[in-house]
mmCIF file of C-alpha atoms in Angstrom:
data_model
loop_
_atom_site.group_PDB
_atom_site.id
_atom_site.type_symbol
_atom_site.label_atom_id
_atom_site.label_comp_id
_atom_site.label_asym_id
_atom_site.label_seq_id
_atom_site.Cartn_x
_atom_site.Cartn_y
_atom_site.Cartn_z
ATOM 1 C CA SER A 184 -23.412 41.421 48.609
ATOM 2 C CA GLU A 185 -20.491 40.851 46.312
ATOM 3 C CA PRO A 186 -19.829 37.373 44.969
ATOM 4 C CA ARG A 187 -17.126 35.431 46.765
ATOM 5 C CA TRP A 188 -15.155 32.382 45.679
ATOM 6 C CA GLY A 189 -15.099 29.389 47.958
ATOM 7 C CA TRP A 190 -16.889 26.421 49.430
ATOM 8 C CA GLN A 191 -19.255 28.608 51.462
ATOM 9 C CA ASN A 192 -21.384 28.964 48.323
ATOM 10 C CA TYR A 193 -21.966 25.207 48.287
ATOM 11 C CA ALA A 194 -22.704 25.218 52.014
ATOM 12 C CA TRP A 195 -25.258 27.994 51.480
ATOM 13 C CA PHE A 196 -26.833 26.248 48.473
ATOM 14 C CA PHE A 197 -27.211 22.853 50.113
ATOM 15 C CA GLY A 198 -28.186 24.415 53.449
ATOM 16 C CA THR A 199 -31.193 26.265 52.011
ATOM 17 C CA PRO A 200 -34.356 24.105 51.918
ATOM 18 C CA VAL A 201 -35.883 25.802 48.868
ATOM 19 C CA ASN A 202 -32.734 25.102 46.843
ATOM 20 C CA LEU A 203 -32.882 21.431 47.805
ATOM 21 C CA THR A 204 -36.544 21.288 46.776
ATOM 22 C CA VAL A 205 -35.771 22.836 43.392
ATOM 23 C CA LEU A 206 -32.770 20.536 42.912
ATOM 24 C CA GLN A 207 -34.862 17.477 43.797
ATOM 25 C CA ARG A 208 -37.614 18.558 41.393
ATOM 26 C CA THR A 209 -35.035 19.154 38.651
ATOM 27 C CA PHE A 210 -33.537 15.677 39.042
ATOM 28 C CA ALA A 211 -36.995 14.071 39.145
ATOM 29 C CA ILE A 212 -38.066 15.799 35.935
ATOM 30 C CA SER A 213 -34.749 14.875 34.310
ATOM 31 C CA ALA A 214 -35.209 11.228 35.270
ATOM 32 C CA TRP A 215 -38.750 11.143 33.850
ATOM 33 C CA VAL A 216 -37.702 12.830 30.610
ATOM 34 C CA THR A 217 -34.809 10.385 30.244
ATOM 35 C CA LEU A 218 -37.125 7.430 30.834
ATOM 36 C CA VAL A 219 -39.712 8.692 28.334
ATOM 37 C CA CYS A 220 -37.002 9.306 25.730
ATOM 38 C CA LEU A 221 -35.596 5.805 26.216
ATOM 39 C CA VAL A 222 -39.030 4.174 26.060
ATOM 40 C CA ALA A 223 -39.969 6.114 22.914
ATOM 41 C CA GLY A 224 -36.531 6.312 21.305
ATOM 42 C CA TYR A 225 -35.482 2.668 21.212
ATOM 43 C CA PRO A 226 -38.620 1.384 19.453
ATOM 44 C CA TYR A 227 -38.474 4.364 17.086
ATOM 45 C CA ALA A 228 -34.846 3.571 16.234
ATOM 46 C CA TYR A 229 -35.720 -0.111 15.775
ATOM 47 C CA VAL A 230 -38.530 0.779 13.364
ATOM 48 C CA MET A 231 -36.117 3.006 11.452
ATOM 49 C CA THR A 232 -33.849 0.002 10.850
ATOM 50 C CA ALA A 233 -36.728 -2.215 9.725
ATOM 51 C CA VAL A 234 -38.418 0.042 7.142
ATOM 52 C CA GLY A 235 -37.449 0.960 3.611
ATOM 53 C CA PRO A 236 -35.191 3.883 2.708
ATOM 54 C CA LYS A 237 -38.002 6.328 1.832
ATOM 55 C CA LEU A 238 -39.869 5.841 5.106
ATOM 56 C CA ARG A 239 -36.553 5.867 6.977
ATOM 57 C CA LEU A 240 -35.802 9.292 5.496
ATOM 58 C CA ILE A 241 -39.208 10.567 6.638
ATOM 59 C CA LEU A 242 -38.618 9.198 10.151
ATOM 60 C CA ILE A 243 -35.173 10.825 10.291
ATOM 61 C CA LEU A 244 -36.654 14.141 9.170
ATOM 62 C CA CYS A 245 -39.301 13.869 11.907
ATOM 63 C CA VAL A 246 -36.451 13.776 14.418
ATOM 64 C CA LEU A 247 -34.254 16.456 12.834
ATOM 65 C CA VAL A 248 -36.753 19.129 11.726
ATOM 66 C CA PRO A 249 -37.541 20.350 15.274
ATOM 67 C CA PHE A 250 -33.838 21.065 15.799
ATOM 68 C CA TRP A 251 -33.669 23.032 12.561
ATOM 69 C CA VAL A 252 -36.820 25.011 13.292
ATOM 70 C CA SER A 253 -35.446 26.457 16.503
ATOM 71 C CA GLY A 254 -32.278 27.532 14.708
ATOM 72 C CA VAL A 255 -34.269 29.101 11.885
ATOM 73 C CA VAL A 256 -36.562 30.933 14.300
ATOM 74 C CA ARG A 257 -33.567 32.188 16.296
ATOM 75 C CA THR A 258 -31.849 33.387 13.111
ATOM 76 C CA LEU A 259 -34.975 35.185 11.913
ATOM 77 C CA ALA A 260 -35.303 36.887 15.289
ATOM 78 C CA TRP A 261 -31.753 38.225 14.958
ATOM 79 C CA VAL A 262 -32.531 39.458 11.435
ATOM 80 C CA ILE A 263 -35.586 41.321 12.748
ATOM 81 C CA LEU A 264 -33.474 42.940 15.465
ATOM 82 C CA LEU A 265 -30.482 43.823 13.277
ATOM 83 C CA GLN A 266 -32.019 44.832 9.930
ATOM 84 C CA ASP A 267 -31.837 48.441 8.732
ATOM 85 C CA SER A 268 -35.424 49.096 9.833
ATOM 86 C CA GLY A 269 -35.167 46.746 12.805
ATOM 87 C CA VAL A 270 -35.675 47.270 16.502
ATOM 88 C CA ILE A 271 -32.087 48.282 17.313
ATOM 89 C CA ASN A 272 -31.856 50.876 14.532
ATOM 90 C CA SER A 273 -35.320 52.191 15.438
ATOM 91 C CA VAL A 274 -34.106 52.844 18.983
ATOM 92 C CA ILE A 275 -30.915 54.456 17.653
ATOM 93 C CA ARG A 276 -33.000 56.738 15.391
ATOM 94 C CA ALA A 277 -35.374 57.591 18.254
ATOM 95 C CA VAL A 278 -32.402 58.765 20.325
ATOM 96 C CA GLY A 279 -31.394 61.061 17.457
ATOM 97 C CA LEU A 280 -28.390 59.154 16.116
ATOM 98 C CA SER A 281 -27.884 57.898 12.586
ATOM 99 C CA PRO A 282 -28.640 54.201 11.970
ATOM 100 C CA VAL A 283 -25.856 51.629 11.914
ATOM 101 C CA LYS A 284 -25.469 48.837 9.351
ATOM 102 C CA LEU A 285 -25.615 45.629 11.382
ATOM 103 C CA ILE A 286 -26.611 42.950 8.861
ATOM 104 C CA ARG A 287 -24.066 41.432 6.469
ATOM 105 C CA THR A 288 -21.215 42.919 8.458
ATOM 106 C CA GLN A 289 -18.703 41.451 10.860
ATOM 107 C CA THR A 290 -20.566 43.152 13.701
ATOM 108 C CA GLY A 291 -23.754 41.384 12.683
ATOM 109 C CA VAL A 292 -22.027 38.031 12.550
#
């Protein structure tokens, strides 16, 4: 069926038991994650204010590095896909077309 705008989508969503189960599970997991983050985060932040600058820098890096790693991994995945001998150009060559320069171009960005 084609998508339709309107309140009937909400009526369908909240009228389907499986959707309510998934929604309830989602909110429960969110509440637990929030609680764990609060219980772990406040003491961690307090310790960061009480230690010296060198240890504080290490503690800050322990928080920030996981965010950077995901960005680095995502960027490297795009490089693997878009490089001259990458997956996309391999498929283009397999079809019989000439490869396209995708890295260090506006298209690649």
